[in-house]
mmCIF file of C-alpha atoms in Angstrom:
data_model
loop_
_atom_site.group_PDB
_atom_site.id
_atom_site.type_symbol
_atom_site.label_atom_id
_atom_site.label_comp_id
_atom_site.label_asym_id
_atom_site.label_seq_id
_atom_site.Cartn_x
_atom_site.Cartn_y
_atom_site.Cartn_z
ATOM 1 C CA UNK A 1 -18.308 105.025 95.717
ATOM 2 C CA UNK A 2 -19.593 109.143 95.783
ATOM 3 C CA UNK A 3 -18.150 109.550 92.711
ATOM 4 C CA UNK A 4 -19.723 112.279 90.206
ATOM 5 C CA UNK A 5 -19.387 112.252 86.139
ATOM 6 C CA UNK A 6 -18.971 115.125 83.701
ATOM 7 C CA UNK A 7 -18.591 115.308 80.352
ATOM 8 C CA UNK A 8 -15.036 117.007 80.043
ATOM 9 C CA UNK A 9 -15.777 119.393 77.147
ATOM 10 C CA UNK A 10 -19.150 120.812 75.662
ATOM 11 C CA UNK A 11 -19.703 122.808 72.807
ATOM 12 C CA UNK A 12 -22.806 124.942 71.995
ATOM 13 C CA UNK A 13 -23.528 127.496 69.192
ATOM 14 C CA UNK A 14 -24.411 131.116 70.405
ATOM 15 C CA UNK A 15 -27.826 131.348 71.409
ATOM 16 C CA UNK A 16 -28.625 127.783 71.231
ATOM 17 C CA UNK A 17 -29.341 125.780 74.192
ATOM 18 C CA UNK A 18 -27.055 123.145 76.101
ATOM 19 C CA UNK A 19 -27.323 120.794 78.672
ATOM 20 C CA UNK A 20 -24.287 119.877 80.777
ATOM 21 C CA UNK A 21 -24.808 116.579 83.087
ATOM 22 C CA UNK A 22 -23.484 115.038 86.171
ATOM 23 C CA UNK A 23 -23.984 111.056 86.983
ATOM 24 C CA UNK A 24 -23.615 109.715 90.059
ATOM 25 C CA UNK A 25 -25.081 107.579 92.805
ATOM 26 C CA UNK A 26 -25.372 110.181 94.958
ATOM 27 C CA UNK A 27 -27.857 112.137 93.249
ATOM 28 C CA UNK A 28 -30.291 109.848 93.585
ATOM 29 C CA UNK A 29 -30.333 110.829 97.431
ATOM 30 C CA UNK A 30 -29.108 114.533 97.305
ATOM 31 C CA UNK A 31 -29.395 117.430 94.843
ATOM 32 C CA UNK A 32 -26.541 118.717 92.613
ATOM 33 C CA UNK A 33 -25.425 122.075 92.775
ATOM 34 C CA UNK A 34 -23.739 123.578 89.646
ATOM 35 C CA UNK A 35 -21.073 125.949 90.120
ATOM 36 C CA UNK A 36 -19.609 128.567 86.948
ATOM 37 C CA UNK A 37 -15.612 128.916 86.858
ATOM 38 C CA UNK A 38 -14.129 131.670 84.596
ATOM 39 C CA UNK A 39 -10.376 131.503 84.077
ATOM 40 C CA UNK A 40 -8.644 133.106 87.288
ATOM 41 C CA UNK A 41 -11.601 133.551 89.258
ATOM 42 C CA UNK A 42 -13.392 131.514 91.844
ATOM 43 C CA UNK A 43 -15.991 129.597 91.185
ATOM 44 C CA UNK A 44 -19.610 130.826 91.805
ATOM 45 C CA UNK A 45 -23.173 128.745 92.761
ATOM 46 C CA UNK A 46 -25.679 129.462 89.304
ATOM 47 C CA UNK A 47 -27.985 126.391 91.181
ATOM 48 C CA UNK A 48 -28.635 124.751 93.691
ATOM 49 C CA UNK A 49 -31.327 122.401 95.155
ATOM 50 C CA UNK A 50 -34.299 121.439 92.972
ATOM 51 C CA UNK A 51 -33.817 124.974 90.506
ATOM 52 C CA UNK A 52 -32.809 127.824 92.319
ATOM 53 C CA UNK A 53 -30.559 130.244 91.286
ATOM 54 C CA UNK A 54 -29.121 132.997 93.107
ATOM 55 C CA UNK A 55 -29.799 136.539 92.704
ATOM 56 C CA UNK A 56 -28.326 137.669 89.984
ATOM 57 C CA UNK A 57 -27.841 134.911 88.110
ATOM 58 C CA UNK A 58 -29.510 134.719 84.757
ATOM 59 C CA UNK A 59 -33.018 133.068 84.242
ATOM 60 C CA UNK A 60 -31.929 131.373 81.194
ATOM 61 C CA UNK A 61 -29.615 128.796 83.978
ATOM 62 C CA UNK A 62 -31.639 125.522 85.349
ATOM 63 C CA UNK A 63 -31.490 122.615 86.765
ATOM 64 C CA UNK A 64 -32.853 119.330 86.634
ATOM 65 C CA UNK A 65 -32.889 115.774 88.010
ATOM 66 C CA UNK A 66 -33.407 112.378 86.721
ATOM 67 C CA UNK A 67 -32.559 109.175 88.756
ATOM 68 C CA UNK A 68 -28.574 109.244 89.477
ATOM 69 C CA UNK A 69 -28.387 112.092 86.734
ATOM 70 C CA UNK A 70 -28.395 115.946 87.385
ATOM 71 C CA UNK A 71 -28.158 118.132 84.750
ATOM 72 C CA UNK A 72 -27.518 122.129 84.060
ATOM 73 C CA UNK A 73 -29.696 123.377 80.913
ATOM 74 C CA UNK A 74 -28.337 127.067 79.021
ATOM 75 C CA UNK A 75 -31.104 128.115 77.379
ATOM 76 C CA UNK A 76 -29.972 130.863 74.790
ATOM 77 C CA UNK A 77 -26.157 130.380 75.642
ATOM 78 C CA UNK A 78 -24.163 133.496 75.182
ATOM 79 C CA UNK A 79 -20.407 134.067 74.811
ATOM 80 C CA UNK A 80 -20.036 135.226 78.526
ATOM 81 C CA UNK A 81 -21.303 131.762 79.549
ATOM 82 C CA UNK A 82 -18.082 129.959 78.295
ATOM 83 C CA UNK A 83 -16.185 128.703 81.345
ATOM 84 C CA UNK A 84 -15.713 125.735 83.556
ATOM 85 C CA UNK A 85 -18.904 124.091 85.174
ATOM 86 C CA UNK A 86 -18.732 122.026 88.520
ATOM 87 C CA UNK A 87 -21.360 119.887 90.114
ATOM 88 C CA UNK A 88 -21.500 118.882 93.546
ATOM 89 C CA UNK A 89 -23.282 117.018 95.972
ATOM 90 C CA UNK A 90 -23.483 115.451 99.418
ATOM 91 C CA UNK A 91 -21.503 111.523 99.459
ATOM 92 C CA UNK A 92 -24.306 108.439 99.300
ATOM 93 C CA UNK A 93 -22.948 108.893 104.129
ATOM 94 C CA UNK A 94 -24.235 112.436 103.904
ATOM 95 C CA UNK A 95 -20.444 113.459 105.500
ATOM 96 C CA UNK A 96 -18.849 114.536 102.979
ATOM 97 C CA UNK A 97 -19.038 116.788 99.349
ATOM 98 C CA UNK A 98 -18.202 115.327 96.397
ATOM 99 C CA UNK A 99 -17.365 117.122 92.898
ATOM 100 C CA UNK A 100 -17.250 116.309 89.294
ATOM 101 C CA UNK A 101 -14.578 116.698 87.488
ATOM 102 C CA UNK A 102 -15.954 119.572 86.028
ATOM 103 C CA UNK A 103 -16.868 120.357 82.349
ATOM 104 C CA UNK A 104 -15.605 123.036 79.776
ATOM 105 C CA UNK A 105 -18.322 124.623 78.050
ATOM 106 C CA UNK A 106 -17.344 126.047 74.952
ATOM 107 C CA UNK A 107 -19.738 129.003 73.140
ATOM 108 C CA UNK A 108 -19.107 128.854 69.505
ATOM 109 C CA UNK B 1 -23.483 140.139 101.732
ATOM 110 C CA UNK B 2 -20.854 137.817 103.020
ATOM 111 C CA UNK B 3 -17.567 137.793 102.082
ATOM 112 C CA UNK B 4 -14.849 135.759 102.346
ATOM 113 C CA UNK B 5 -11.244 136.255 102.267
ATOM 114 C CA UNK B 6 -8.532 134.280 102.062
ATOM 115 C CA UNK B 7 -4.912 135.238 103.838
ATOM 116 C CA UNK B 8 -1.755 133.245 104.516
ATOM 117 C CA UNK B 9 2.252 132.085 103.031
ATOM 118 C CA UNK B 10 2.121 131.836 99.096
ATOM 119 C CA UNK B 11 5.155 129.497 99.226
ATOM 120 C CA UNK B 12 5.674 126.724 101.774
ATOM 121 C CA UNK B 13 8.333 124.175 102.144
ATOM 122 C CA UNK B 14 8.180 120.512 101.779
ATOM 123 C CA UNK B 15 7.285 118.354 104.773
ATOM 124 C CA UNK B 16 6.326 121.675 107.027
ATOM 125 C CA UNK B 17 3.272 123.200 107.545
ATOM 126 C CA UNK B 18 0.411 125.217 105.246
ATOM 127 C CA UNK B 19 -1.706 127.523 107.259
ATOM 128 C CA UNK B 20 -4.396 129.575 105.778
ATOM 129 C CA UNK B 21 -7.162 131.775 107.659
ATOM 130 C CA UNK B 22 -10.123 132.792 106.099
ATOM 131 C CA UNK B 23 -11.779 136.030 107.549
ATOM 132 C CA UNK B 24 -15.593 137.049 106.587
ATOM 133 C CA UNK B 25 -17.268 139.987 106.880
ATOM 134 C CA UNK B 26 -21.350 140.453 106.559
ATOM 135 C CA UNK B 27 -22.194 137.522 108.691
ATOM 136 C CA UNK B 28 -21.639 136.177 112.042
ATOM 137 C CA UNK B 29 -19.828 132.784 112.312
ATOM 138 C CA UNK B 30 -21.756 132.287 115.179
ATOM 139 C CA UNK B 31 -25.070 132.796 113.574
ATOM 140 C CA UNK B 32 -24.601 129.204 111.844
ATOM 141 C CA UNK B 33 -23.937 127.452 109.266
ATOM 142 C CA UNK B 34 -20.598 125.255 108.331
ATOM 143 C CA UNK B 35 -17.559 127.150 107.054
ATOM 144 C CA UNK B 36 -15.028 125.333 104.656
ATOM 145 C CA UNK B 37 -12.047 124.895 102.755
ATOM 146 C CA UNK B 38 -11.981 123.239 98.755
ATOM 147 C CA UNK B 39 -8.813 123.556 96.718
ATOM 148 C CA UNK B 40 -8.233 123.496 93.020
ATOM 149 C CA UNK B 41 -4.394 122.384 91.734
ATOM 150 C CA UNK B 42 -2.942 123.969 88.873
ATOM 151 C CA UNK B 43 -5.251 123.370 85.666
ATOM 152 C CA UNK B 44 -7.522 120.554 87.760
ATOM 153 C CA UNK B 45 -10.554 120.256 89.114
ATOM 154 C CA UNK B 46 -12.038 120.813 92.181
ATOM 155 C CA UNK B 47 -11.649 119.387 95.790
ATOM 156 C CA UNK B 48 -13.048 119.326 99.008
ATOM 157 C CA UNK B 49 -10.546 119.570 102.360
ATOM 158 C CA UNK B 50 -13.355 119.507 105.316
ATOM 159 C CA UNK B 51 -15.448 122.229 107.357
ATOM 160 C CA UNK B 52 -16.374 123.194 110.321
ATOM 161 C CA UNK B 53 -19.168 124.301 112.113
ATOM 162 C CA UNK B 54 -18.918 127.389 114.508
ATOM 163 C CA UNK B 55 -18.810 124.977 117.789
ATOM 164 C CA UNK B 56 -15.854 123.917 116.327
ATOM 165 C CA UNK B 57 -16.991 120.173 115.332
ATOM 166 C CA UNK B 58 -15.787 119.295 111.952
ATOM 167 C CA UNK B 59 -15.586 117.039 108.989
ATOM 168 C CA UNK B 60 -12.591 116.147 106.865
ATOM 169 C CA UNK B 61 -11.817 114.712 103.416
ATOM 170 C CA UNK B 62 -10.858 111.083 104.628
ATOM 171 C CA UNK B 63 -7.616 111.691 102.119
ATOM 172 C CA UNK B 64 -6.582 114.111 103.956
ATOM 173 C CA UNK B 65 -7.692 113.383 107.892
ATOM 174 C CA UNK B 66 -4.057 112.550 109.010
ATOM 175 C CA UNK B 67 -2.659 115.969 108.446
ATOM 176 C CA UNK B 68 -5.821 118.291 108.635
ATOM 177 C CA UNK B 69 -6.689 120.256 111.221
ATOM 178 C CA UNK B 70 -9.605 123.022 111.098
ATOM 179 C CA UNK B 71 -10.324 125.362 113.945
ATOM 180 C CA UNK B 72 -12.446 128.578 114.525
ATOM 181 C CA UNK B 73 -12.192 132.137 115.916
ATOM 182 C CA UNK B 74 -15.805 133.244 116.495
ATOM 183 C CA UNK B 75 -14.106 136.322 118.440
ATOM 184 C CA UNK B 76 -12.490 137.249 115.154
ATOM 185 C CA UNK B 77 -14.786 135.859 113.180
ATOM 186 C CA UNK B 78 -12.787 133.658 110.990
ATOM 187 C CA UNK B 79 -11.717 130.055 110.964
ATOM 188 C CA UNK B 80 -8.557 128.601 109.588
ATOM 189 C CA UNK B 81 -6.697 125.323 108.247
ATOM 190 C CA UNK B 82 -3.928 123.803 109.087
ATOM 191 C CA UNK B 83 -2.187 120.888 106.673
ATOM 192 C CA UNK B 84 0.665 119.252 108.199
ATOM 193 C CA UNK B 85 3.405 117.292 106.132
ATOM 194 C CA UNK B 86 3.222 118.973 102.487
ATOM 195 C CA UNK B 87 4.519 117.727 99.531
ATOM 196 C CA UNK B 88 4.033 118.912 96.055
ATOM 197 C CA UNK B 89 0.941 117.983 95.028
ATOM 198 C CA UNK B 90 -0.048 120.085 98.074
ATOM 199 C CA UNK B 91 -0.061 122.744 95.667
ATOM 200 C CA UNK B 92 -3.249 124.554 94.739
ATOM 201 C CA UNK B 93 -5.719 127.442 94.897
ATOM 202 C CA UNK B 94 -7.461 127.064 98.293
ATOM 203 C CA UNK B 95 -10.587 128.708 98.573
ATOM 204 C CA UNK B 96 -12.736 129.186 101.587
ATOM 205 C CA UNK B 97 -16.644 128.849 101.484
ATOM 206 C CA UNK B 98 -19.647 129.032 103.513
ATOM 207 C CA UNK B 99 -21.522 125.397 103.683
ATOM 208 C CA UNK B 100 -24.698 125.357 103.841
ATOM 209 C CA UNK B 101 -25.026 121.608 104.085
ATOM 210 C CA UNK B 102 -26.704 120.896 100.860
ATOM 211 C CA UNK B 103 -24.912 123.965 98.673
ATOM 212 C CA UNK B 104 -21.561 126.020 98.570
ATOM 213 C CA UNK B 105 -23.345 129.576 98.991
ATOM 214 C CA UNK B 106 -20.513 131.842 98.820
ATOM 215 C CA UNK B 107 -16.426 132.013 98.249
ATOM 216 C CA UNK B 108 -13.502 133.799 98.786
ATOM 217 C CA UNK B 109 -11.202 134.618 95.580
ATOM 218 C CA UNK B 110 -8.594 131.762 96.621
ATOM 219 C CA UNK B 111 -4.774 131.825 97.482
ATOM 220 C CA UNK B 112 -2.337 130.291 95.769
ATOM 221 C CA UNK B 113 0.028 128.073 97.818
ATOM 222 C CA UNK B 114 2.651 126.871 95.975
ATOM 223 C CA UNK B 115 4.925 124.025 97.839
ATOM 224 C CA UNK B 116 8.479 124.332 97.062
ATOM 225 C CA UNK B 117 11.829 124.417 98.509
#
């Protein structure tokens, strides 16, 4: 299986620092991206590969990897960083992308 | 900066066809990379349909193989999809990227294509 694991719901206090995860065979081969969805908009890439974030995307986003376990760290959340967060990755074949179910990060 | 945009029916019947096209603007198809198609049903999560590369070979969700077709116009510079046999859980936000092989650089805003009679 290619599957990938999220933590449904996350909750962090403003300005405090949270790490969202994504398990998953997969990972052990291929980096996770991690993807930010606000309500009615499409997603957008905040990492990719080892740790690299687009331009424009805030320095206080990274991204990490540990055996068959990728995770997205917020280090100083803020309120405009509540939304939904995707990982994704190449399947264990290489052929096809695979996505977590996604995880709803909550800024309290 | 490339941009993506997605165009096609907002309502389609059940059992006929869903066709989309996805036109971008600031790059070349030509120039490379894959160009795809993910789709997000009402209140869910996130998944991928297949892409294509500008040659025109592709790669499909194996759930969806049967009835998927991708194809694209480097004249026009945009490739579409083409999902045969819909039913109502068909429905969705589809949202066109650029694939990159080992990242999902850049989207359009979605459509919504709602299957109903």
């Amino acid at each position: 299986s290619s599957e990938l694991t999220q933590d449904p719901a996350v909750s962090v206090a403003l300005g405090q620092t949270v790490r969202i995860t994504c398990q998953g065979d997969t990972l052990r081969s291929f980096y996770a991206s991690w993807y930010q969805q606000k309500p009615g908009q499409a997603p957008v890439l905040v990492i990719s590969g080892k740790n690299n974030r687009p331009s424009g995307i805030p320095d206080r986003f990274s991204g990490s990897r540990s055996g068959n376990t990728a995770s997205l760290t917020i280090t100083g959340a803020q309120a405009e960083d509540e939304a939904d967060y995707y990982c994704n990755s190449r399947d264990t074949s290489g052929n096809q992308w695979v996505f977590g179910g996604g995880t709803r990060l909550t800024v309290l | 900066q490339v941009q993506l945009q997605e165009s096609g029916p907002g309502l389609v019947k059940p059992s006929e066809t869903l066709s989309l096209t996805c036109a971008v603007s600031g790059f070349s198809i030509s120039s490379g990379y894959h160009w795809g198609w993910i789709r997000q049903p009402p209140g869910k999560g996130l998944e991928w349909i297949g892409s294509i590369f500008h040659s025109g070979s592709s790669y499909y969700n194996p759930s969806l193989k049967s009835r998927l077709s991708l194809s694209v116009d480097t004249s026009n510079n945009q490739f579409s999809l083409r999902l045969t046999s819909v039913t109502a859980s068909d429905t969705a936000i589809y949202y066109c990227t650029r694939d990159a092989y080992d990242v999902l650089t850049d989207w359009g805003r979605g459509t919504l294509v709602t299957v109903s009679s």
